Amino acid sequence: MSTSESALPAQEQARLVEESKRLAAFQAVKDHLLPSYTKIGIGSGSTVVYVVDAIAALGPAITKSMTFYPTGAQSEELIEAAGLNLAYISKLPSGTQLDVAFDGADEVDDDLNLIKGGGACLWQEKIVAAAAKKFVCVADFRKLSPRLGTAWKKGIPIEVLPMAAPRVLDALKQMGSHGARIRPGLPGKAGAIVTDNGMWIIDAPFAPLLLPKDSEKGLHAENESSGVWTVDALADRLIKLPGVAEIGLFYGQSGLEVASGAQKPVAAYFGMADGSVEVRGAGAS
Ligand SMILES: O=C[C@H](O)[C@H](O)[C@H](O)COP(=O)(O)O
């Protein structure tokens, strides 16, 4: 948030953020949900609520031929409450892809790598995003960032098998994440937060993650224990730690570069504080 936005009263700031989410969602749906599509992935979080609003606003004449695939309990409820057709990715026939998937993010960098999982949803989100021909990210202006870990300081969410959590924390410390910790449950719940998949979340802060273009500027990852990593090197390492189910880094090639299995969006839509929508990546299709 810029100085001028953070100078606003808290209530006005919150209104601005909600309005920017709504604007981004409606624009992304307008640009990327073609009436001919039949299978649509719906992510999790507060921004996706507006995506579902934008889809429902198209009306049953258009949406009745579409089926919507959730990424967890919240999006399942959203789909049902909007009166849209619900189905599950586990029932998507082998070899079939979703036409498009929409989801939010906690931070988006210049190369469209994402941090996700701030709301404890990431594993099913990655499966749904990777099952789509086209993955589109929708966010507000606070999420726009040159490098992951610049604005989002809570750490990279990592979904772990509970019995492995202490070992994973040890490994993260060796990799330079000194503040890594198990995410506590919501107020009133004793113990750790439990994901839709019965796992725990570890939040692992690292120094802002470097991109390939940074090496041209003379910025390099030093050594492991320095905690300075490129996105790809860190993600490749984290996903191999025993006990890690999935990580909240969505990285690698985008759907424009690979036929299937992409975790990175083809486009990210940001609602801006001035009421405009900034698009990174592919615009309308
Ligand atoms: O765990 C939650 C998901 O990854 C969300 O998509 C992400 O946290 C962004 O959520 P929001 O739209 O509420 O900022």
PDB file of C-alpha atoms and ligand atoms in Angstrom:
ATOM      1  CA  MET A   1       0.000   0.000   0.000  1.00  0.00           C
ATOM      2  CA  SER A   2       1.457   3.417  -0.931  1.00  0.00           C
ATOM      3  CA  THR A   3       1.871   6.253   1.577  1.00  0.00           C
ATOM      4  CA  SER A   4      -1.203   8.045   0.239  1.00  0.00           C
ATOM      5  CA  GLU A   5      -3.369   4.923   0.630  1.00  0.00           C
ATOM      6  CA  SER A   6      -2.023   4.040   4.081  1.00  0.00           C
ATOM      7  CA  ALA A   7      -2.833   7.614   5.229  1.00  0.00           C
ATOM      8  CA  LEU A   8      -6.539   6.872   4.685  1.00  0.00           C
ATOM      9  CA  PRO A   9      -8.711   5.896   7.668  1.00  0.00           C
ATOM     10  CA  ALA A  10      -8.737   2.106   8.183  1.00  0.00           C
ATOM     11  CA  GLN A  11     -12.353   1.776   7.067  1.00  0.00           C
ATOM     12  CA  GLU A  12     -11.673   3.658   3.823  1.00  0.00           C
ATOM     13  CA  GLN A  13      -8.528   1.572   3.164  1.00  0.00           C
ATOM     14  CA  ALA A  14     -10.539  -1.621   3.626  1.00  0.00           C
ATOM     15  CA  ARG A  15     -13.228  -0.344   1.246  1.00  0.00           C
ATOM     16  CA  LEU A  16     -10.582   0.527  -1.348  1.00  0.00           C
ATOM     17  CA  VAL A  17      -9.051  -2.945  -1.131  1.00  0.00           C
ATOM     18  CA  GLU A  18     -12.426  -4.675  -1.483  1.00  0.00           C
ATOM     19  CA  GLU A  19     -13.374  -2.497  -4.450  1.00  0.00           C
ATOM     20  CA  SER A  20     -10.039  -3.233  -6.149  1.00  0.00           C
ATOM     21  CA  LYS A  21     -10.588  -6.988  -5.718  1.00  0.00           C
ATOM     22  CA  ARG A  22     -14.044  -6.650  -7.236  1.00  0.00           C
ATOM     23  CA  LEU A  23     -12.810  -4.643 -10.228  1.00  0.00           C
ATOM     24  CA  ALA A  24     -10.005  -7.126 -10.950  1.00  0.00           C
ATOM     25  CA  ALA A  25     -12.353 -10.100 -10.665  1.00  0.00           C
ATOM     26  CA  PHE A  26     -15.004  -8.698 -13.017  1.00  0.00           C
ATOM     27  CA  GLN A  27     -12.364  -7.720 -15.605  1.00  0.00           C
ATOM     28  CA  ALA A  28     -10.619 -11.119 -15.428  1.00  0.00           C
ATOM     29  CA  VAL A  29     -13.921 -12.969 -15.877  1.00  0.00           C
ATOM     30  CA  LYS A  30     -14.907 -10.683 -18.769  1.00  0.00           C
ATOM     31  CA  ASP A  31     -11.571 -11.295 -20.510  1.00  0.00           C
ATOM     32  CA  HIS A  32     -11.066 -14.997 -19.829  1.00  0.00           C
ATOM     33  CA  LEU A  33     -14.408 -16.764 -19.363  1.00  0.00           C
ATOM     34  CA  LEU A  34     -15.725 -17.477 -22.839  1.00  0.00           C
ATOM     35  CA  PRO A  35     -19.416 -18.524 -23.113  1.00  0.00           C
ATOM     36  CA  SER A  36     -18.274 -21.701 -24.883  1.00  0.00           C
ATOM     37  CA  TYR A  37     -16.316 -22.913 -21.843  1.00  0.00           C
ATOM     38  CA  THR A  38     -17.752 -25.828 -19.899  1.00  0.00           C
ATOM     39  CA  LYS A  39     -15.242 -26.577 -17.101  1.00  0.00           C
ATOM     40  CA  ILE A  40     -14.023 -23.843 -14.769  1.00  0.00           C
ATOM     41  CA  GLY A  41     -11.748 -24.036 -11.691  1.00  0.00           C
ATOM     42  CA  ILE A  42     -12.557 -21.800  -8.715  1.00  0.00           C
ATOM     43  CA  GLY A  43      -9.797 -21.010  -6.203  1.00  0.00           C
ATOM     44  CA  SER A  44      -9.951 -19.921  -2.565  1.00  0.00           C
ATOM     45  CA  GLY A  45      -9.782 -16.726  -0.569  1.00  0.00           C
ATOM     46  CA  SER A  46     -11.563 -13.400  -0.294  1.00  0.00           C
ATOM     47  CA  THR A  47     -10.881 -12.235  -3.888  1.00  0.00           C
ATOM     48  CA  VAL A  48     -12.405 -15.332  -5.427  1.00  0.00           C
ATOM     49  CA  VAL A  49     -15.728 -14.363  -3.845  1.00  0.00           C
ATOM     50  CA  TYR A  50     -15.896 -11.566  -6.440  1.00  0.00           C
ATOM     51  CA  VAL A  51     -14.922 -13.974  -9.228  1.00  0.00           C
ATOM     52  CA  VAL A  52     -17.952 -16.078  -8.359  1.00  0.00           C
ATOM     53  CA  ASP A  53     -20.104 -12.914  -8.179  1.00  0.00           C
ATOM     54  CA  ALA A  54     -18.887 -11.945 -11.673  1.00  0.00           C
ATOM     55  CA  ILE A  55     -19.661 -15.416 -13.025  1.00  0.00           C
ATOM     56  CA  ALA A  56     -23.112 -15.529 -11.392  1.00  0.00           C
ATOM     57  CA  ALA A  57     -23.850 -12.089 -12.867  1.00  0.00           C
ATOM     58  CA  LEU A  58     -23.558 -13.598 -16.370  1.00  0.00           C
ATOM     59  CA  GLY A  59     -26.867 -15.310 -15.643  1.00  0.00           C
ATOM     60  CA  PRO A  60     -28.083 -18.895 -15.947  1.00  0.00           C
ATOM     61  CA  ALA A  61     -28.500 -18.672 -19.734  1.00  0.00           C
ATOM     62  CA  ILE A  62     -24.700 -18.653 -19.967  1.00  0.00           C
ATOM     63  CA  THR A  63     -23.639 -20.510 -16.811  1.00  0.00           C
ATOM     64  CA  LYS A  64     -26.068 -23.464 -17.013  1.00  0.00           C
ATOM     65  CA  SER A  65     -23.791 -25.227 -19.509  1.00  0.00           C
ATOM     66  CA  MET A  66     -20.761 -24.703 -17.249  1.00  0.00           C
ATOM     67  CA  THR A  67     -19.480 -26.862 -14.386  1.00  0.00           C
ATOM     68  CA  PHE A  68     -17.329 -25.456 -11.589  1.00  0.00           C
ATOM     69  CA  TYR A  69     -14.479 -27.265  -9.802  1.00  0.00           C
ATOM     70  CA  PRO A  70     -13.596 -26.078  -6.255  1.00  0.00           C
ATOM     71  CA  THR A  71     -10.206 -26.030  -4.524  1.00  0.00           C
ATOM     72  CA  GLY A  72     -11.508 -26.677  -1.032  1.00  0.00           C
ATOM     73  CA  ALA A  73     -14.420 -26.302   1.370  1.00  0.00           C
ATOM     74  CA  GLN A  74     -14.750 -22.516   0.951  1.00  0.00           C
ATOM     75  CA  SER A  75     -14.967 -22.519  -2.842  1.00  0.00           C
ATOM     76  CA  GLU A  76     -17.318 -25.501  -2.769  1.00  0.00           C
ATOM     77  CA  GLU A  77     -19.691 -23.418  -0.629  1.00  0.00           C
ATOM     78  CA  LEU A  78     -19.291 -20.375  -2.889  1.00  0.00           C
ATOM     79  CA  ILE A  79     -20.199 -22.384  -5.988  1.00  0.00           C
ATOM     80  CA  GLU A  80     -23.231 -23.934  -4.355  1.00  0.00           C
ATOM     81  CA  ALA A  81     -24.444 -20.655  -2.821  1.00  0.00           C
ATOM     82  CA  ALA A  82     -24.278 -18.991  -6.261  1.00  0.00           C
ATOM     83  CA  GLY A  83     -26.450 -21.771  -7.722  1.00  0.00           C
ATOM     84  CA  LEU A  84     -23.673 -22.909 -10.100  1.00  0.00           C
ATOM     85  CA  ASN A  85     -23.075 -26.524 -11.116  1.00  0.00           C
ATOM     86  CA  LEU A  86     -20.543 -28.199  -8.814  1.00  0.00           C
ATOM     87  CA  ALA A  87     -18.190 -31.050  -9.729  1.00  0.00           C
ATOM     88  CA  TYR A  88     -14.918 -32.404  -8.364  1.00  0.00           C
ATOM     89  CA  ILE A  89     -11.503 -32.585  -9.956  1.00  0.00           C
ATOM     90  CA  SER A  90     -11.265 -36.217  -8.841  1.00  0.00           C
ATOM     91  CA  LYS A  91     -14.074 -36.961 -11.314  1.00  0.00           C
ATOM     92  CA  LEU A  92     -12.539 -35.056 -14.228  1.00  0.00           C
ATOM     93  CA  PRO A  93     -11.878 -37.752 -16.836  1.00  0.00           C
ATOM     94  CA  SER A  94      -8.231 -38.579 -17.403  1.00  0.00           C
ATOM     95  CA  GLY A  95      -6.733 -36.553 -20.228  1.00  0.00           C
ATOM     96  CA  THR A  96      -9.344 -33.786 -19.832  1.00  0.00           C
ATOM     97  CA  GLN A  97      -8.405 -30.226 -18.860  1.00  0.00           C
ATOM     98  CA  LEU A  98     -10.400 -27.396 -17.321  1.00  0.00           C
ATOM     99  CA  ASP A  99     -10.925 -24.527 -19.771  1.00  0.00           C
ATOM    100  CA  VAL A 100      -9.830 -21.936 -17.240  1.00  0.00           C
ATOM    101  CA  ALA A 101      -9.146 -21.613 -13.497  1.00  0.00           C
ATOM    102  CA  PHE A 102      -9.355 -18.376 -11.474  1.00  0.00           C
ATOM    103  CA  ASP A 103      -7.607 -17.882  -8.145  1.00  0.00           C
ATOM    104  CA  GLY A 104      -6.181 -15.228  -5.833  1.00  0.00           C
ATOM    105  CA  ALA A 105      -2.637 -14.848  -4.486  1.00  0.00           C
ATOM    106  CA  ASP A 106      -0.799 -13.413  -1.516  1.00  0.00           C
ATOM    107  CA  GLU A 107       1.973 -11.943  -3.667  1.00  0.00           C
ATOM    108  CA  VAL A 108       2.820 -11.879  -7.397  1.00  0.00           C
ATOM    109  CA  ASP A 109       6.287 -11.067  -8.741  1.00  0.00           C
ATOM    110  CA  ASP A 110       7.477  -9.600 -12.046  1.00  0.00           C
ATOM    111  CA  ASP A 111       7.649 -13.084 -13.645  1.00  0.00           C
ATOM    112  CA  LEU A 112       4.144 -14.057 -12.408  1.00  0.00           C
ATOM    113  CA  ASN A 113       5.466 -16.442  -9.769  1.00  0.00           C
ATOM    114  CA  LEU A 114       3.014 -16.537  -6.861  1.00  0.00           C
ATOM    115  CA  ILE A 115       2.932 -17.004  -3.122  1.00  0.00           C
ATOM    116  CA  LYS A 116      -0.322 -18.700  -2.108  1.00  0.00           C
ATOM    117  CA  GLY A 117      -1.646 -20.348   1.032  1.00  0.00           C
ATOM    118  CA  GLY A 118      -2.122 -17.320   3.291  1.00  0.00           C
ATOM    119  CA  GLY A 119      -5.602 -18.715   3.986  1.00  0.00           C
ATOM    120  CA  ALA A 120      -4.241 -22.280   4.341  1.00  0.00           C
ATOM    121  CA  CYS A 121      -5.372 -23.376   0.866  1.00  0.00           C
ATOM    122  CA  LEU A 122      -2.651 -24.295  -1.597  1.00  0.00           C
ATOM    123  CA  TRP A 123      -2.479 -28.010  -2.362  1.00  0.00           C
ATOM    124  CA  GLN A 124      -5.876 -28.398  -4.043  1.00  0.00           C
ATOM    125  CA  GLU A 125      -5.372 -24.958  -5.616  1.00  0.00           C
ATOM    126  CA  LYS A 126      -2.191 -26.119  -7.319  1.00  0.00           C
ATOM    127  CA  ILE A 127      -3.866 -29.292  -8.585  1.00  0.00           C
ATOM    128  CA  VAL A 128      -6.756 -27.295 -10.073  1.00  0.00           C
ATOM    129  CA  ALA A 129      -4.487 -24.589 -11.573  1.00  0.00           C
ATOM    130  CA  ALA A 130      -2.279 -27.239 -13.171  1.00  0.00           C
ATOM    131  CA  ALA A 131      -5.346 -29.019 -14.579  1.00  0.00           C
ATOM    132  CA  ALA A 132      -6.432 -25.889 -16.469  1.00  0.00           C
ATOM    133  CA  LYS A 133      -5.524 -24.855 -20.000  1.00  0.00           C
ATOM    134  CA  LYS A 134      -5.434 -21.310 -18.675  1.00  0.00           C
ATOM    135  CA  PHE A 135      -4.839 -20.195 -15.080  1.00  0.00           C
ATOM    136  CA  VAL A 136      -5.748 -16.569 -14.300  1.00  0.00           C
ATOM    137  CA  CYS A 137      -4.762 -14.824 -11.072  1.00  0.00           C
ATOM    138  CA  VAL A 138      -6.925 -12.076  -9.553  1.00  0.00           C
ATOM    139  CA  ALA A 139      -5.655  -9.756  -6.829  1.00  0.00           C
ATOM    140  CA  ASP A 140      -5.633  -6.265  -5.369  1.00  0.00           C
ATOM    141  CA  PHE A 141      -2.840  -3.711  -5.617  1.00  0.00           C
ATOM    142  CA  ARG A 142      -1.200  -4.831  -2.339  1.00  0.00           C
ATOM    143  CA  LYS A 143      -0.133  -8.107  -3.983  1.00  0.00           C
ATOM    144  CA  LEU A 144       1.871  -6.571  -6.837  1.00  0.00           C
ATOM    145  CA  SER A 145       5.553  -6.938  -6.066  1.00  0.00           C
ATOM    146  CA  PRO A 146       8.918  -7.040  -7.862  1.00  0.00           C
ATOM    147  CA  ARG A 147      10.077 -10.127  -5.907  1.00  0.00           C
ATOM    148  CA  LEU A 148       8.253 -12.607  -3.681  1.00  0.00           C
ATOM    149  CA  GLY A 149       8.870 -11.872  -0.011  1.00  0.00           C
ATOM    150  CA  THR A 150       8.989  -8.091  -0.523  1.00  0.00           C
ATOM    151  CA  ALA A 151       5.472  -7.231   0.636  1.00  0.00           C
ATOM    152  CA  TRP A 152       4.348 -10.621   1.989  1.00  0.00           C
ATOM    153  CA  LYS A 153       6.506 -10.982   5.108  1.00  0.00           C
ATOM    154  CA  LYS A 154       4.652 -13.847   6.792  1.00  0.00           C
ATOM    155  CA  GLY A 155       6.682 -16.457   4.919  1.00  0.00           C
ATOM    156  CA  ILE A 156       6.081 -19.078   2.282  1.00  0.00           C
ATOM    157  CA  PRO A 157       3.222 -21.368   3.321  1.00  0.00           C
ATOM    158  CA  ILE A 158       4.288 -25.023   3.241  1.00  0.00           C
ATOM    159  CA  GLU A 159       1.728 -27.818   3.747  1.00  0.00           C
ATOM    160  CA  VAL A 160       3.286 -30.607   5.828  1.00  0.00           C
ATOM    161  CA  LEU A 161       2.401 -33.936   7.320  1.00  0.00           C
ATOM    162  CA  PRO A 162       2.062 -33.110  11.065  1.00  0.00           C
ATOM    163  CA  MET A 163       4.509 -35.820  12.217  1.00  0.00           C
ATOM    164  CA  ALA A 164       7.194 -34.384   9.915  1.00  0.00           C
ATOM    165  CA  ALA A 165       6.834 -30.752  11.051  1.00  0.00           C
ATOM    166  CA  PRO A 166       9.809 -30.674  13.494  1.00  0.00           C
ATOM    167  CA  ARG A 167      12.172 -32.179  10.853  1.00  0.00           C
ATOM    168  CA  VAL A 168      10.937 -29.757   8.205  1.00  0.00           C
ATOM    169  CA  LEU A 169      11.516 -26.831  10.590  1.00  0.00           C
ATOM    170  CA  ASP A 170      15.100 -28.043  11.156  1.00  0.00           C
ATOM    171  CA  ALA A 171      15.700 -28.237   7.407  1.00  0.00           C
ATOM    172  CA  LEU A 172      14.231 -24.769   6.855  1.00  0.00           C
ATOM    173  CA  LYS A 173      16.541 -23.302   9.474  1.00  0.00           C
ATOM    174  CA  GLN A 174      19.527 -24.815   7.657  1.00  0.00           C
ATOM    175  CA  MET A 175      18.240 -23.245   4.456  1.00  0.00           C
ATOM    176  CA  GLY A 176      18.278 -19.797   6.051  1.00  0.00           C
ATOM    177  CA  SER A 177      14.650 -19.420   7.152  1.00  0.00           C
ATOM    178  CA  HIS A 178      15.188 -18.563  10.787  1.00  0.00           C
ATOM    179  CA  GLY A 179      11.653 -17.435  11.563  1.00  0.00           C
ATOM    180  CA  ALA A 180       9.865 -20.523  10.182  1.00  0.00           C
ATOM    181  CA  ARG A 181       7.026 -21.668  12.427  1.00  0.00           C
ATOM    182  CA  ILE A 182       3.958 -23.874  12.509  1.00  0.00           C
ATOM    183  CA  ARG A 183       0.857 -21.759  11.832  1.00  0.00           C
ATOM    184  CA  PRO A 184      -1.367 -21.685  14.919  1.00  0.00           C
ATOM    185  CA  GLY A 185      -5.085 -22.384  14.718  1.00  0.00           C
ATOM    186  CA  LEU A 186      -7.652 -19.628  14.595  1.00  0.00           C
ATOM    187  CA  PRO A 187      -8.494 -17.909  17.922  1.00  0.00           C
ATOM    188  CA  GLY A 188     -10.374 -20.334  20.105  1.00  0.00           C
ATOM    189  CA  LYS A 189      -8.799 -23.422  18.532  1.00  0.00           C
ATOM    190  CA  ALA A 190      -5.988 -25.074  20.453  1.00  0.00           C
ATOM    191  CA  GLY A 191      -3.002 -26.268  18.443  1.00  0.00           C
ATOM    192  CA  ALA A 192      -2.023 -25.860  14.800  1.00  0.00           C
ATOM    193  CA  ILE A 193      -4.250 -24.881  11.899  1.00  0.00           C
ATOM    194  CA  VAL A 194      -5.437 -27.978  10.017  1.00  0.00           C
ATOM    195  CA  THR A 195      -5.873 -27.740   6.239  1.00  0.00           C
ATOM    196  CA  ASP A 196      -8.721 -29.165   4.136  1.00  0.00           C
ATOM    197  CA  ASN A 197      -6.369 -32.124   3.609  1.00  0.00           C
ATOM    198  CA  GLY A 198      -5.686 -32.813   7.304  1.00  0.00           C
ATOM    199  CA  MET A 199      -2.178 -31.320   7.144  1.00  0.00           C
ATOM    200  CA  TRP A 200      -0.434 -28.482   8.972  1.00  0.00           C
ATOM    201  CA  ILE A 201       1.005 -25.290   7.523  1.00  0.00           C
ATOM    202  CA  ILE A 202       4.530 -24.027   8.198  1.00  0.00           C
ATOM    203  CA  ASP A 203       5.182 -20.385   7.282  1.00  0.00           C
ATOM    204  CA  ALA A 204       8.813 -19.959   6.233  1.00  0.00           C
ATOM    205  CA  PRO A 205      10.140 -16.405   5.729  1.00  0.00           C
ATOM    206  CA  PHE A 206      13.047 -15.981   3.318  1.00  0.00           C
ATOM    207  CA  ALA A 207      14.801 -12.920   1.918  1.00  0.00           C
ATOM    208  CA  PRO A 208      13.057 -11.627  -1.253  1.00  0.00           C
ATOM    209  CA  LEU A 209      13.363 -14.341  -3.904  1.00  0.00           C
ATOM    210  CA  LEU A 210      15.557 -13.571  -6.901  1.00  0.00           C
ATOM    211  CA  LEU A 211      14.516 -13.893 -10.541  1.00  0.00           C
ATOM    212  CA  PRO A 212      16.662 -14.877 -13.538  1.00  0.00           C
ATOM    213  CA  LYS A 213      16.897 -11.192 -14.570  1.00  0.00           C
ATOM    214  CA  ASP A 214      18.507 -10.363 -11.206  1.00  0.00           C
ATOM    215  CA  SER A 215      21.731 -12.154 -12.151  1.00  0.00           C
ATOM    216  CA  GLU A 216      22.149  -9.595 -14.960  1.00  0.00           C
ATOM    217  CA  LYS A 217      22.063  -6.907 -12.286  1.00  0.00           C
ATOM    218  CA  GLY A 218      24.788  -8.699 -10.318  1.00  0.00           C
ATOM    219  CA  LEU A 219      22.399 -10.060  -7.674  1.00  0.00           C
ATOM    220  CA  HIS A 220      23.077 -13.711  -6.904  1.00  0.00           C
ATOM    221  CA  ALA A 221      21.914 -16.288  -4.412  1.00  0.00           C
ATOM    222  CA  GLU A 222      24.909 -16.730  -2.114  1.00  0.00           C
ATOM    223  CA  ASN A 223      24.867 -20.023  -0.311  1.00  0.00           C
ATOM    224  CA  GLU A 224      22.063 -22.020   1.226  1.00  0.00           C
ATOM    225  CA  SER A 225      22.390 -20.847   4.807  1.00  0.00           C
ATOM    226  CA  SER A 226      22.345 -17.188   3.723  1.00  0.00           C
ATOM    227  CA  GLY A 227      18.635 -17.603   3.031  1.00  0.00           C
ATOM    228  CA  VAL A 228      19.022 -15.867  -0.359  1.00  0.00           C
ATOM    229  CA  TRP A 229      17.467 -18.007  -3.081  1.00  0.00           C
ATOM    230  CA  THR A 230      16.062 -17.777  -6.553  1.00  0.00           C
ATOM    231  CA  VAL A 231      12.359 -18.734  -6.780  1.00  0.00           C
ATOM    232  CA  ASP A 232      13.023 -21.895  -8.788  1.00  0.00           C
ATOM    233  CA  ALA A 233      15.956 -23.143  -6.678  1.00  0.00           C
ATOM    234  CA  LEU A 234      14.068 -22.651  -3.426  1.00  0.00           C
ATOM    235  CA  ALA A 235      10.859 -24.232  -4.730  1.00  0.00           C
ATOM    236  CA  ASP A 236      12.729 -27.225  -6.175  1.00  0.00           C
ATOM    237  CA  ARG A 237      14.443 -27.742  -2.829  1.00  0.00           C
ATOM    238  CA  LEU A 238      11.387 -27.278  -0.603  1.00  0.00           C
ATOM    239  CA  ILE A 239       9.192 -29.698  -2.503  1.00  0.00           C
ATOM    240  CA  LYS A 240      11.806 -32.441  -2.013  1.00  0.00           C
ATOM    241  CA  LEU A 241      11.888 -32.208   1.795  1.00  0.00           C
ATOM    242  CA  PRO A 242      10.454 -35.401   3.272  1.00  0.00           C
ATOM    243  CA  GLY A 243       7.065 -34.681   4.843  1.00  0.00           C
ATOM    244  CA  VAL A 244       6.298 -31.678   2.622  1.00  0.00           C
ATOM    245  CA  ALA A 245       2.996 -32.313   0.846  1.00  0.00           C
ATOM    246  CA  GLU A 246       2.961 -29.123  -1.248  1.00  0.00           C
ATOM    247  CA  ILE A 247       4.387 -25.629  -1.205  1.00  0.00           C
ATOM    248  CA  GLY A 248       2.749 -22.236  -1.654  1.00  0.00           C
ATOM    249  CA  LEU A 249       5.158 -21.193  -4.401  1.00  0.00           C
ATOM    250  CA  PHE A 250       3.483 -21.420  -7.825  1.00  0.00           C
ATOM    251  CA  TYR A 251       6.412 -21.249 -10.218  1.00  0.00           C
ATOM    252  CA  GLY A 252       8.059 -22.646 -13.347  1.00  0.00           C
ATOM    253  CA  GLN A 253       6.679 -22.190 -16.831  1.00  0.00           C
ATOM    254  CA  SER A 254       3.320 -20.556 -17.457  1.00  0.00           C
ATOM    255  CA  GLY A 255       0.410 -22.057 -19.357  1.00  0.00           C
ATOM    256  CA  LEU A 256       1.481 -20.109 -22.430  1.00  0.00           C
ATOM    257  CA  GLU A 257       4.727 -22.085 -22.544  1.00  0.00           C
ATOM    258  CA  VAL A 258       3.562 -25.582 -21.655  1.00  0.00           C
ATOM    259  CA  ALA A 259       0.522 -27.541 -22.809  1.00  0.00           C
ATOM    260  CA  SER A 260      -0.516 -28.668 -19.324  1.00  0.00           C
ATOM    261  CA  GLY A 261       0.638 -28.823 -15.727  1.00  0.00           C
ATOM    262  CA  ALA A 262       1.500 -25.119 -15.415  1.00  0.00           C
ATOM    263  CA  GLN A 263       1.370 -23.627 -11.916  1.00  0.00           C
ATOM    264  CA  LYS A 264       2.023 -20.057 -13.009  1.00  0.00           C
ATOM    265  CA  PRO A 265      -0.835 -17.932 -14.362  1.00  0.00           C
ATOM    266  CA  VAL A 266      -1.025 -16.807 -17.968  1.00  0.00           C
ATOM    267  CA  ALA A 267      -2.215 -13.459 -16.631  1.00  0.00           C
ATOM    268  CA  ALA A 268      -2.566 -11.631 -13.323  1.00  0.00           C
ATOM    269  CA  TYR A 269      -5.242  -8.955 -12.859  1.00  0.00           C
ATOM    270  CA  PHE A 270      -4.678  -6.307 -10.179  1.00  0.00           C
ATOM    271  CA  GLY A 271      -7.367  -3.910  -9.058  1.00  0.00           C
ATOM    272  CA  MET A 272      -5.551  -0.639  -8.431  1.00  0.00           C
ATOM    273  CA  ALA A 273      -6.301   2.007  -5.812  1.00  0.00           C
ATOM    274  CA  ASP A 274      -7.254   4.557  -8.512  1.00  0.00           C
ATOM    275  CA  GLY A 275     -10.036   2.316  -9.819  1.00  0.00           C
ATOM    276  CA  SER A 276      -8.101   0.971 -12.818  1.00  0.00           C
ATOM    277  CA  VAL A 277      -7.160  -2.669 -13.466  1.00  0.00           C
ATOM    278  CA  GLU A 278      -3.553  -3.515 -14.295  1.00  0.00           C
ATOM    279  CA  VAL A 279      -2.977  -6.697 -16.286  1.00  0.00           C
ATOM    280  CA  ARG A 280       0.321  -8.551 -16.328  1.00  0.00           C
ATOM    281  CA  GLY A 281       0.779 -11.345 -18.852  1.00  0.00           C
ATOM    282  CA  ALA A 282      -1.859 -12.271 -21.411  1.00  0.00           C
ATOM    283  CA  GLY A 283      -4.896  -9.998 -21.644  1.00  0.00           C
ATOM    284  CA  ALA A 284      -8.248 -10.964 -23.106  1.00  0.00           C
ATOM    285  CA  SER A 285      -8.591 -14.232 -25.038  1.00  0.00           C
TER     286      SER A 285
HETATM  287  O1  LIG B   1      -4.836 -19.879   1.121  1.00  0.00           O
HETATM  288  C1  LIG B   1      -5.476 -19.143   0.439  1.00  0.00           C
HETATM  289  C2  LIG B   1      -5.285 -18.907  -1.001  1.00  0.00           C
HETATM  290  O2  LIG B   1      -4.054 -19.254  -1.522  1.00  0.00           O
HETATM  291  C3  LIG B   1      -5.704 -17.499  -1.410  1.00  0.00           C
HETATM  292  O3  LIG B   1      -5.931 -17.538  -2.791  1.00  0.00           O
HETATM  293  C4  LIG B   1      -4.672 -16.426  -1.097  1.00  0.00           C
HETATM  294  O4  LIG B   1      -4.335 -16.471   0.282  1.00  0.00           O
HETATM  295  C5  LIG B   1      -5.207 -15.034  -1.431  1.00  0.00           C
HETATM  296  O5  LIG B   1      -6.320 -14.786  -0.648  1.00  0.00           O
HETATM  297  P1  LIG B   1      -7.122 -13.418  -0.682  1.00  0.00           P
HETATM  298  O6  LIG B   1      -7.809 -13.343  -1.980  1.00  0.00           O
HETATM  299  O7  LIG B   1      -8.065 -13.522   0.482  1.00  0.00           O
HETATM  300  O8  LIG B   1      -6.117 -12.321  -0.476  1.00  0.00           O
END
